[in-house]
Amino acid sequence: MAIREVITYPDDTLRKPCTEVTEFNDELKTLTDDMFDTMYEFEGIGLAGPQIGVNKRIVVIDIPEEDGSQGNNKLVIINPVIKKLEGEKVESQEGCLSVPGYQDTVERFERATVEYQDLQGNHCVFDNVDGLFAICLQHEIDHLEGKLFIDKLSRLKRDRLKKKFEKIKKEQRAAAE
Ligand SMILES: [Zn+2]
């Protein structure tokens, strides 16, 4: 178990498309354990491979209980594919561990059907799920296509964010020297 470094915007790693997982072994189990550790450390509800520098189609999700506690709804989602998006477009207040300290409202579909494999490689499906889980699935699977929630914002907002985060990176590099 280990907490990994979270890659932050605008790093190119977040933009690379991800390859399929073909081996369901101990290494994959360790990787997903690390993803949960990292996600909990930074108080997220979902994390995708590219966010820790692994460009593979791997997502972990743990939707909190009503009292905010986590651990009961842990899901390892390998090679997910969105089969259907349905219902109304809903407004979703989102943040992302790769865009720290920023939240904004974006549009998502109300319901999603997603095929995936579990940690053992079994083929499974989330059939027409809704609520926060459906939104989280869309957010995390976007990561696997190199997309971020901030891509859905206006150009003006995106330009401002890019400048802000580039400045932060520059300051971090300067401080490290
Ligand atoms: Zn994210």
mmCIF file of N, CA, C and O in Angstrom, residues 1-4 30 33-35 37-38:
data_model
loop_
_atom_site.group_PDB
_atom_site.id
_atom_site.type_symbol
_atom_site.label_atom_id
_atom_site.label_comp_id
_atom_site.label_asym_id
_atom_site.label_seq_id
_atom_site.Cartn_x
_atom_site.Cartn_y
_atom_site.Cartn_z
ATOM 1 N N MET A 1 0.837 -1.196 0.000
ATOM 2 C CA MET A 1 0.000 0.000 0.000
ATOM 3 C C MET A 1 0.872 1.246 0.000
ATOM 4 O O MET A 1 1.800 1.350 0.779
ATOM 5 N N ALA A 2 0.513 2.172 -0.865
ATOM 6 C CA ALA A 2 1.337 3.375 -0.966
ATOM 7 C C ALA A 2 0.515 4.512 -1.551
ATOM 8 O O ALA A 2 -0.382 4.280 -2.369
ATOM 9 N N ILE A 3 0.846 5.695 -1.090
ATOM 10 C CA ILE A 3 0.212 6.877 -1.661
ATOM 11 C C ILE A 3 1.085 7.362 -2.810
ATOM 12 O O ILE A 3 2.279 7.594 -2.637
ATOM 13 N N ARG A 4 0.488 7.469 -3.994
ATOM 14 C CA ARG A 4 1.236 7.902 -5.177
ATOM 15 C C ARG A 4 1.097 9.408 -5.364
ATOM 16 O O ARG A 4 0.158 10.027 -4.852
ATOM 17 N N THR A 30 -2.164 -4.560 -6.635
ATOM 18 C CA THR A 30 -1.346 -3.593 -5.883
ATOM 19 C C THR A 30 -1.579 -2.172 -6.394
ATOM 20 O O THR A 30 -1.724 -1.234 -5.607
ATOM 21 N N ASP A 33 -4.896 -0.941 -5.178
ATOM 22 C CA ASP A 33 -4.793 -0.628 -3.739
ATOM 23 C C ASP A 33 -4.146 0.738 -3.547
ATOM 24 O O ASP A 33 -4.601 1.555 -2.743
ATOM 25 N N ASP A 34 -3.083 0.996 -4.280
ATOM 26 C CA ASP A 34 -2.399 2.295 -4.215
ATOM 27 C C ASP A 34 -3.333 3.420 -4.662
ATOM 28 O O ASP A 34 -3.302 4.524 -4.113
ATOM 29 N N MET A 35 -4.147 3.129 -5.680
ATOM 30 C CA MET A 35 -5.084 4.153 -6.168
ATOM 31 C C MET A 35 -6.106 4.507 -5.085
ATOM 32 O O MET A 35 -6.421 5.680 -4.884
ATOM 33 N N ASP A 37 -5.620 4.188 -1.789
ATOM 34 C CA ASP A 37 -4.861 4.920 -0.751
ATOM 35 C C ASP A 37 -4.691 6.382 -1.153
ATOM 36 O O ASP A 37 -4.860 7.286 -0.334
ATOM 37 N N THR A 38 -4.329 6.585 -2.407
ATOM 38 C CA THR A 38 -4.079 7.938 -2.906
ATOM 39 C C THR A 38 -5.372 8.747 -2.932
ATOM 40 O O THR A 38 -5.412 9.905 -2.499
#
